[in-house]
PDB file of N, CA and C in Angstrom:
ATOM      1  N   UNK A   1       2.035 -40.927 -39.689  1.00 52.00           N
ATOM      2  CA  UNK A   1       1.067 -39.985 -39.143  1.00 52.00           C
ATOM      3  C   UNK A   1       0.910 -38.801 -40.079  1.00 52.00           C
ATOM      4  N   UNK A   2      -0.284 -38.435 -40.236  1.00 55.00           N
ATOM      5  CA  UNK A   2      -0.500 -37.259 -41.060  1.00 55.00           C
ATOM      6  C   UNK A   2      -0.601 -36.016 -40.171  1.00 55.00           C
ATOM      7  N   UNK A   3      -0.683 -34.909 -40.790  1.00 55.00           N
ATOM      8  CA  UNK A   3      -0.663 -33.635 -40.061  1.00 55.00           C
ATOM      9  C   UNK A   3      -1.906 -33.446 -39.199  1.00 55.00           C
ATOM     10  N   UNK A   4      -3.021 -33.976 -39.618  1.00 54.00           N
ATOM     11  CA  UNK A   4      -4.257 -33.817 -38.864  1.00 54.00           C
ATOM     12  C   UNK A   4      -4.232 -34.563 -37.546  1.00 54.00           C
ATOM     13  N   UNK A   5      -3.533 -35.669 -37.455  1.00 54.00           N
ATOM     14  CA  UNK A   5      -3.469 -36.463 -36.231  1.00 54.00           C
ATOM     15  C   UNK A   5      -2.567 -35.814 -35.190  1.00 54.00           C
ATOM     16  N   UNK A   6      -1.535 -35.085 -35.594  1.00 56.00           N
ATOM     17  CA  UNK A   6      -0.608 -34.477 -34.648  1.00 56.00           C
ATOM     18  C   UNK A   6      -1.057 -33.110 -34.181  1.00 56.00           C
ATOM     19  N   UNK A   7      -1.970 -32.509 -34.874  1.00 57.00           N
ATOM     20  CA  UNK A   7      -2.443 -31.183 -34.484  1.00 57.00           C
ATOM     21  C   UNK A   7      -3.274 -31.297 -33.208  1.00 57.00           C
ATOM     22  N   UNK A   8      -3.171 -30.306 -32.348  1.00 56.00           N
ATOM     23  CA  UNK A   8      -3.945 -30.332 -31.110  1.00 56.00           C
ATOM     24  C   UNK A   8      -5.399 -30.028 -31.405  1.00 56.00           C
ATOM     25  N   UNK A   9      -6.307 -30.527 -30.602  1.00 57.00           N
ATOM     26  CA  UNK A   9      -7.732 -30.257 -30.819  1.00 57.00           C
ATOM     27  C   UNK A   9      -8.025 -28.764 -30.697  1.00 57.00           C
ATOM     28  N   UNK A  10      -9.070 -28.322 -31.346  1.00 62.00           N
ATOM     29  CA  UNK A  10      -9.401 -26.901 -31.352  1.00 62.00           C
ATOM     30  C   UNK A  10      -9.851 -26.416 -29.974  1.00 62.00           C
ATOM     31  N   UNK A  11     -10.458 -27.255 -29.168  1.00 55.00           N
ATOM     32  CA  UNK A  11     -10.908 -26.826 -27.842  1.00 55.00           C
ATOM     33  C   UNK A  11      -9.734 -26.569 -26.905  1.00 55.00           C
ATOM     34  N   UNK A  12      -8.576 -27.126 -27.212  1.00 57.00           N
ATOM     35  CA  UNK A  12      -7.406 -26.983 -26.347  1.00 57.00           C
ATOM     36  C   UNK A  12      -6.614 -25.719 -26.645  1.00 57.00           C
ATOM     37  N   UNK A  13      -6.711 -25.176 -27.834  1.00 62.00           N
ATOM     38  CA  UNK A  13      -5.889 -24.038 -28.250  1.00 62.00           C
ATOM     39  C   UNK A  13      -6.162 -22.805 -27.410  1.00 62.00           C
ATOM     40  N   UNK A  14      -7.392 -22.448 -27.171  1.00 63.00           N
ATOM     41  CA  UNK A  14      -7.710 -21.263 -26.382  1.00 63.00           C
ATOM     42  C   UNK A  14      -7.359 -21.434 -24.915  1.00 63.00           C
ATOM     43  N   UNK A  15      -7.486 -22.611 -24.381  1.00 69.00           N
ATOM     44  CA  UNK A  15      -7.197 -22.857 -22.963  1.00 69.00           C
ATOM     45  C   UNK A  15      -5.707 -22.821 -22.677  1.00 69.00           C
ATOM     46  N   UNK A  16      -4.903 -23.178 -23.645  1.00 67.00           N
ATOM     47  CA  UNK A  16      -3.456 -23.137 -23.464  1.00 67.00           C
ATOM     48  C   UNK A  16      -2.965 -21.703 -23.291  1.00 67.00           C
ATOM     49  N   UNK A  17      -3.555 -20.777 -24.009  1.00 71.00           N
ATOM     50  CA  UNK A  17      -3.163 -19.375 -23.878  1.00 71.00           C
ATOM     51  C   UNK A  17      -3.504 -18.847 -22.485  1.00 71.00           C
ATOM     52  N   UNK A  18      -4.677 -19.225 -21.973  1.00 74.00           N
ATOM     53  CA  UNK A  18      -5.055 -18.804 -20.636  1.00 74.00           C
ATOM     54  C   UNK A  18      -4.183 -19.458 -19.577  1.00 74.00           C
ATOM     55  N   UNK A  19      -3.805 -20.704 -19.795  1.00 77.00           N
ATOM     56  CA  UNK A  19      -2.945 -21.400 -18.843  1.00 77.00           C
ATOM     57  C   UNK A  19      -1.564 -20.762 -18.782  1.00 77.00           C
ATOM     58  N   UNK A  20      -1.095 -20.229 -19.882  1.00 77.00           N
ATOM     59  CA  UNK A  20       0.204 -19.549 -19.889  1.00 77.00           C
ATOM     60  C   UNK A  20       0.103 -18.168 -19.262  1.00 77.00           C
ATOM     61  N   UNK A  21      -1.055 -17.559 -19.330  1.00 84.00           N
ATOM     62  CA  UNK A  21      -1.250 -16.218 -18.783  1.00 84.00           C
ATOM     63  C   UNK A  21      -1.482 -16.230 -17.275  1.00 84.00           C
ATOM     64  N   UNK A  22      -2.043 -17.275 -16.763  1.00 85.00           N
ATOM     65  CA  UNK A  22      -2.379 -17.364 -15.343  1.00 85.00           C
ATOM     66  C   UNK A  22      -1.162 -17.218 -14.415  1.00 85.00           C
ATOM     67  N   UNK A  23      -0.044 -17.899 -14.636  1.00 87.00           N
ATOM     68  CA  UNK A  23       1.117 -17.689 -13.748  1.00 87.00           C
ATOM     69  C   UNK A  23       1.644 -16.260 -13.772  1.00 87.00           C
ATOM     70  N   UNK A  24       1.587 -15.615 -14.917  1.00 86.00           N
ATOM     71  CA  UNK A  24       2.055 -14.225 -15.005  1.00 86.00           C
ATOM     72  C   UNK A  24       1.163 -13.310 -14.182  1.00 86.00           C
ATOM     73  N   UNK A  25      -0.142 -13.502 -14.271  1.00 88.00           N
ATOM     74  CA  UNK A  25      -1.072 -12.678 -13.483  1.00 88.00           C
ATOM     75  C   UNK A  25      -0.885 -12.935 -11.998  1.00 88.00           C
ATOM     76  N   UNK A  26      -0.731 -14.178 -11.612  1.00 88.00           N
ATOM     77  CA  UNK A  26      -0.506 -14.498 -10.196  1.00 88.00           C
ATOM     78  C   UNK A  26       0.798 -13.892  -9.689  1.00 88.00           C
ATOM     79  N   UNK A  27       1.841 -13.934 -10.502  1.00 89.00           N
ATOM     80  CA  UNK A  27       3.122 -13.353 -10.078  1.00 89.00           C
ATOM     81  C   UNK A  27       2.996 -11.849  -9.867  1.00 89.00           C
ATOM     82  N   UNK A  28       2.357 -11.164 -10.792  1.00 87.00           N
ATOM     83  CA  UNK A  28       2.201  -9.708 -10.666  1.00 87.00           C
ATOM     84  C   UNK A  28       1.372  -9.375  -9.433  1.00 87.00           C
ATOM     85  N   UNK A  29       0.322 -10.131  -9.209  1.00 85.00           N
ATOM     86  CA  UNK A  29      -0.530  -9.884  -8.040  1.00 85.00           C
ATOM     87  C   UNK A  29       0.244 -10.109  -6.743  1.00 85.00           C
ATOM     88  N   UNK A  30       0.982 -11.201  -6.651  1.00 84.00           N
ATOM     89  CA  UNK A  30       1.695 -11.519  -5.415  1.00 84.00           C
ATOM     90  C   UNK A  30       2.952 -10.675  -5.223  1.00 84.00           C
ATOM     91  N   UNK A  31       3.575 -10.232  -6.304  1.00 86.00           N
ATOM     92  CA  UNK A  31       4.802  -9.438  -6.189  1.00 86.00           C
ATOM     93  C   UNK A  31       4.521  -8.067  -5.583  1.00 86.00           C
ATOM     94  N   UNK A  32       3.356  -7.492  -5.860  1.00 84.00           N
ATOM     95  CA  UNK A  32       3.048  -6.155  -5.379  1.00 84.00           C
ATOM     96  C   UNK A  32       2.048  -6.149  -4.230  1.00 84.00           C
ATOM     97  N   UNK A  33       1.721  -7.292  -3.716  1.00 80.00           N
ATOM     98  CA  UNK A  33       0.808  -7.394  -2.588  1.00 80.00           C
ATOM     99  C   UNK A  33       1.554  -7.011  -1.311  1.00 80.00           C
ATOM    100  N   UNK A  34       1.100  -6.013  -0.579  1.00 79.00           N
ATOM    101  CA  UNK A  34       1.808  -5.647   0.650  1.00 79.00           C
ATOM    102  C   UNK A  34       1.623  -6.731   1.707  1.00 79.00           C
ATOM    103  N   UNK A  35       2.713  -7.139   2.286  1.00 75.00           N
ATOM    104  CA  UNK A  35       2.664  -8.155   3.319  1.00 75.00           C
ATOM    105  C   UNK A  35       2.358  -7.511   4.666  1.00 75.00           C
ATOM    106  N   UNK A  36       1.627  -8.183   5.510  1.00 75.00           N
ATOM    107  CA  UNK A  36       1.349  -7.610   6.837  1.00 75.00           C
ATOM    108  C   UNK A  36       2.625  -7.533   7.662  1.00 75.00           C
ATOM    109  N   UNK A  37       2.735  -6.474   8.426  1.00 75.00           N
ATOM    110  CA  UNK A  37       3.906  -6.288   9.271  1.00 75.00           C
ATOM    111  C   UNK A  37       3.504  -6.478  10.719  1.00 75.00           C
ATOM    112  N   UNK A  38       4.403  -7.028  11.479  1.00 76.00           N
ATOM    113  CA  UNK A  38       4.163  -7.212  12.894  1.00 76.00           C
ATOM    114  C   UNK A  38       4.369  -5.911  13.646  1.00 76.00           C
ATOM    115  N   UNK A  39       4.125  -5.937  14.925  1.00 70.00           N
ATOM    116  CA  UNK A  39       4.331  -4.724  15.718  1.00 70.00           C
ATOM    117  C   UNK A  39       5.805  -4.321  15.743  1.00 70.00           C
ATOM    118  N   UNK A  40       6.047  -3.035  15.716  1.00 74.00           N
ATOM    119  CA  UNK A  40       7.405  -2.512  15.763  1.00 74.00           C
ATOM    120  C   UNK A  40       7.553  -1.651  17.012  1.00 74.00           C
ATOM    121  N   UNK A  41       8.739  -1.550  17.551  1.00 78.00           N
ATOM    122  CA  UNK A  41       8.918  -0.728  18.751  1.00 78.00           C
ATOM    123  C   UNK A  41       8.798   0.756  18.420  1.00 78.00           C
ATOM    124  N   UNK A  42       8.364   1.519  19.376  1.00 76.00           N
ATOM    125  CA  UNK A  42       8.251   2.959  19.202  1.00 76.00           C
ATOM    126  C   UNK A  42       6.820   3.410  19.057  1.00 76.00           C
ATOM    127  N   UNK A  43       6.662   4.686  18.781  1.00 74.00           N
ATOM    128  CA  UNK A  43       5.335   5.264  18.623  1.00 74.00           C
ATOM    129  C   UNK A  43       4.798   5.010  17.225  1.00 74.00           C
ATOM    130  N   UNK A  44       3.506   4.896  17.118  1.00 78.00           N
ATOM    131  CA  UNK A  44       2.906   4.834  15.793  1.00 78.00           C
ATOM    132  C   UNK A  44       2.838   6.260  15.239  1.00 78.00           C
ATOM    133  N   UNK A  45       2.643   6.423  13.944  1.00 78.00           N
ATOM    134  CA  UNK A  45       2.694   7.761  13.350  1.00 78.00           C
ATOM    135  C   UNK A  45       1.495   8.659  13.655  1.00 78.00           C
ATOM    136  N   UNK A  46       0.566   8.229  14.475  1.00 81.00           N
ATOM    137  CA  UNK A  46      -0.603   9.061  14.744  1.00 81.00           C
ATOM    138  C   UNK A  46      -0.238  10.344  15.491  1.00 81.00           C
ATOM    139  N   UNK A  47       0.842  10.355  16.250  1.00 82.00           N
ATOM    140  CA  UNK A  47       1.218  11.569  16.970  1.00 82.00           C
ATOM    141  C   UNK A  47       1.616  12.679  16.000  1.00 82.00           C
ATOM    142  N   UNK A  48       2.173  12.296  14.837  1.00 83.00           N
ATOM    143  CA  UNK A  48       2.545  13.298  13.847  1.00 83.00           C
ATOM    144  C   UNK A  48       1.302  13.961  13.256  1.00 83.00           C
ATOM    145  N   UNK A  49       0.283  13.179  13.019  1.00 84.00           N
ATOM    146  CA  UNK A  49      -0.983  13.749  12.546  1.00 84.00           C
ATOM    147  C   UNK A  49      -1.634  14.610  13.617  1.00 84.00           C
ATOM    148  N   UNK A  50      -1.519  14.176  14.872  1.00 84.00           N
ATOM    149  CA  UNK A  50      -2.110  14.947  15.969  1.00 84.00           C
ATOM    150  C   UNK A  50      -1.437  16.309  16.108  1.00 84.00           C
ATOM    151  N   UNK A  51      -0.129  16.376  15.938  1.00 83.00           N
ATOM    152  CA  UNK A  51       0.572  17.654  16.016  1.00 83.00           C
ATOM    153  C   UNK A  51       0.177  18.573  14.863  1.00 83.00           C
ATOM    154  N   UNK A  52       0.036  18.013  13.668  1.00 83.00           N
ATOM    155  CA  UNK A  52      -0.393  18.829  12.533  1.00 83.00           C
ATOM    156  C   UNK A  52      -1.831  19.300  12.715  1.00 83.00           C
ATOM    157  N   UNK A  53      -2.677  18.428  13.237  1.00 85.00           N
ATOM    158  CA  UNK A  53      -4.073  18.807  13.484  1.00 85.00           C
ATOM    159  C   UNK A  53      -4.155  19.916  14.525  1.00 85.00           C
ATOM    160  N   UNK A  54      -3.355  19.812  15.605  1.00 85.00           N
ATOM    161  CA  UNK A  54      -3.369  20.817  16.657  1.00 85.00           C
ATOM    162  C   UNK A  54      -2.923  22.178  16.121  1.00 85.00           C
ATOM    163  N   UNK A  55      -1.915  22.185  15.273  1.00 82.00           N
ATOM    164  CA  UNK A  55      -1.457  23.449  14.683  1.00 82.00           C
ATOM    165  C   UNK A  55      -2.530  24.015  13.756  1.00 82.00           C
ATOM    166  N   UNK A  56      -3.195  23.157  13.004  1.00 83.00           N
ATOM    167  CA  UNK A  56      -4.246  23.619  12.111  1.00 83.00           C
ATOM    168  C   UNK A  56      -5.461  24.154  12.846  1.00 83.00           C
ATOM    169  N   UNK A  57      -5.745  23.599  14.005  1.00 87.00           N
ATOM    170  CA  UNK A  57      -6.885  24.047  14.813  1.00 87.00           C
ATOM    171  C   UNK A  57      -6.559  25.276  15.651  1.00 87.00           C
ATOM    172  N   UNK A  58      -5.297  25.653  15.693  1.00 87.00           N
ATOM    173  CA  UNK A  58      -4.893  26.829  16.462  1.00 87.00           C
ATOM    174  C   UNK A  58      -4.768  26.566  17.955  1.00 87.00           C
ATOM    175  N   UNK A  59      -4.540  25.317  18.344  1.00 89.00           N
ATOM    176  CA  UNK A  59      -4.359  25.006  19.760  1.00 89.00           C
ATOM    177  C   UNK A  59      -3.038  25.581  20.245  1.00 89.00           C
ATOM    178  N   UNK A  60      -3.006  25.990  21.492  1.00 88.00           N
ATOM    179  CA  UNK A  60      -1.811  26.582  22.083  1.00 88.00           C
ATOM    180  C   UNK A  60      -0.966  25.476  22.720  1.00 88.00           C
ATOM    181  N   UNK A  61       0.281  25.369  22.253  1.00 86.00           N
ATOM    182  CA  UNK A  61       1.182  24.375  22.825  1.00 86.00           C
ATOM    183  C   UNK A  61       1.581  24.794  24.228  1.00 86.00           C
ATOM    184  N   UNK A  62       1.501  23.857  25.146  1.00 87.00           N
ATOM    185  CA  UNK A  62       1.813  24.124  26.544  1.00 87.00           C
ATOM    186  C   UNK A  62       0.546  24.305  27.371  1.00 87.00           C
ATOM    187  N   UNK A  63      -0.501  24.801  26.756  1.00 89.00           N
ATOM    188  CA  UNK A  63      -1.768  24.964  27.466  1.00 89.00           C
ATOM    189  C   UNK A  63      -2.793  23.933  26.978  1.00 89.00           C
ATOM    190  N   UNK A  64      -3.004  23.853  25.670  1.00 90.00           N
ATOM    191  CA  UNK A  64      -3.988  22.937  25.115  1.00 90.00           C
ATOM    192  C   UNK A  64      -3.399  21.572  24.756  1.00 90.00           C
ATOM    193  N   UNK A  65      -2.160  21.559  24.351  1.00 87.00           N
ATOM    194  CA  UNK A  65      -1.499  20.316  23.961  1.00 87.00           C
ATOM    195  C   UNK A  65      -0.059  20.360  24.451  1.00 87.00           C
ATOM    196  N   UNK A  66       0.407  19.233  24.962  1.00 87.00           N
ATOM    197  CA  UNK A  66       1.778  19.146  25.481  1.00 87.00           C
ATOM    198  C   UNK A  66       2.474  17.991  24.776  1.00 87.00           C
ATOM    199  N   UNK A  67       3.600  18.306  24.171  1.00 83.00           N
ATOM    200  CA  UNK A  67       4.418  17.277  23.536  1.00 83.00           C
ATOM    201  C   UNK A  67       5.858  17.748  23.600  1.00 83.00           C
ATOM    202  N   UNK A  68       6.784  16.816  23.631  1.00 82.00           N
ATOM    203  CA  UNK A  68       8.183  17.162  23.868  1.00 82.00           C
ATOM    204  C   UNK A  68       8.838  17.914  22.713  1.00 82.00           C
ATOM    205  N   UNK A  69       8.284  17.891  21.523  1.00 78.00           N
ATOM    206  CA  UNK A  69       8.901  18.582  20.399  1.00 78.00           C
ATOM    207  C   UNK A  69       8.643  20.093  20.416  1.00 78.00           C
ATOM    208  N   UNK A  70       7.646  20.536  21.112  1.00 75.00           N
ATOM    209  CA  UNK A  70       7.386  21.962  21.219  1.00 75.00           C
ATOM    210  C   UNK A  70       6.457  22.497  20.151  1.00 75.00           C
ATOM    211  N   UNK A  71       6.291  23.815  20.120  1.00 78.00           N
ATOM    212  CA  UNK A  71       5.274  24.422  19.261  1.00 78.00           C
ATOM    213  C   UNK A  71       5.560  24.349  17.762  1.00 78.00           C
ATOM    214  N   UNK A  72       6.779  24.141  17.365  1.00 78.00           N
ATOM    215  CA  UNK A  72       7.102  24.076  15.934  1.00 78.00           C
ATOM    216  C   UNK A  72       7.324  22.641  15.453  1.00 78.00           C
ATOM    217  N   UNK A  73       6.873  21.686  16.232  1.00 76.00           N
ATOM    218  CA  UNK A  73       7.094  20.282  15.895  1.00 76.00           C
ATOM    219  C   UNK A  73       6.379  19.881  14.613  1.00 76.00           C
ATOM    220  N   UNK A  74       5.241  20.494  14.335  1.00 74.00           N
ATOM    221  CA  UNK A  74       4.516  20.136  13.114  1.00 74.00           C
ATOM    222  C   UNK A  74       5.288  20.530  11.863  1.00 74.00           C
ATOM    223  N   UNK A  75       6.213  21.465  11.976  1.00 77.00           N
ATOM    224  CA  UNK A  75       7.046  21.835  10.825  1.00 77.00           C
ATOM    225  C   UNK A  75       8.109  20.774  10.551  1.00 77.00           C
ATOM    226  N   UNK A  76       8.569  20.088  11.611  1.00 77.00           N
ATOM    227  CA  UNK A  76       9.602  19.062  11.453  1.00 77.00           C
ATOM    228  C   UNK A  76       9.034  17.725  11.012  1.00 77.00           C
ATOM    229  N   UNK A  77       7.928  17.319  11.607  1.00 75.00           N
ATOM    230  CA  UNK A  77       7.388  15.981  11.360  1.00 75.00           C
ATOM    231  C   UNK A  77       5.931  16.033  10.925  1.00 75.00           C
ATOM    232  N   UNK A  78       5.504  17.137  10.394  1.00 69.00           N
ATOM    233  CA  UNK A  78       4.095  17.308  10.074  1.00 69.00           C
ATOM    234  C   UNK A  78       3.584  16.368   8.992  1.00 69.00           C
ATOM    235  N   UNK A  79       2.331  16.111   9.061  1.00 71.00           N
ATOM    236  CA  UNK A  79       1.620  15.306   8.073  1.00 71.00           C
ATOM    237  C   UNK A  79       0.483  16.119   7.493  1.00 71.00           C
ATOM    238  N   UNK A  80       0.119  15.828   6.292  1.00 71.00           N
ATOM    239  CA  UNK A  80      -0.919  16.578   5.608  1.00 71.00           C
ATOM    240  C   UNK A  80      -2.284  16.289   6.233  1.00 71.00           C
ATOM    241  N   UNK A  81      -2.966  17.340   6.593  1.00 68.00           N
ATOM    242  CA  UNK A  81      -4.340  17.252   7.073  1.00 68.00           C
ATOM    243  C   UNK A  81      -5.183  18.214   6.243  1.00 68.00           C
ATOM    244  N   UNK A  82      -6.461  18.214   6.464  1.00 70.00           N
ATOM    245  CA  UNK A  82      -7.330  19.093   5.688  1.00 70.00           C
ATOM    246  C   UNK A  82      -7.081  20.575   6.013  1.00 70.00           C
ATOM    247  N   UNK A  83      -6.599  20.853   7.202  1.00 61.00           N
ATOM    248  CA  UNK A  83      -6.381  22.241   7.625  1.00 61.00           C
ATOM    249  C   UNK A  83      -5.087  22.852   7.101  1.00 61.00           C
ATOM    250  N   UNK A  84      -4.102  22.017   6.798  1.00 57.00           N
ATOM    251  CA  UNK A  84      -2.821  22.605   6.378  1.00 57.00           C
ATOM    252  C   UNK A  84      -2.446  22.200   5.012  1.00 57.00           C
TER     253      UNK A  84
END
């Protein structure tokens, strides 16, 4: 056999590089893809945003909004809103 018979065809050379790159791209995509989570017990985090929003709007705790953490709860568990 001469060297020309053992060499791969020219149309195959470019496709081999893409075939080697495809598993790497798929791995990176799937490794960082967030998986869906099922329901968890407890409250969802929306109450933390609601407390921060109430403080930003100047609502009075006990009269306008009632929650067990009290008037300074947004300092403990606050979330960033446009007002604060």
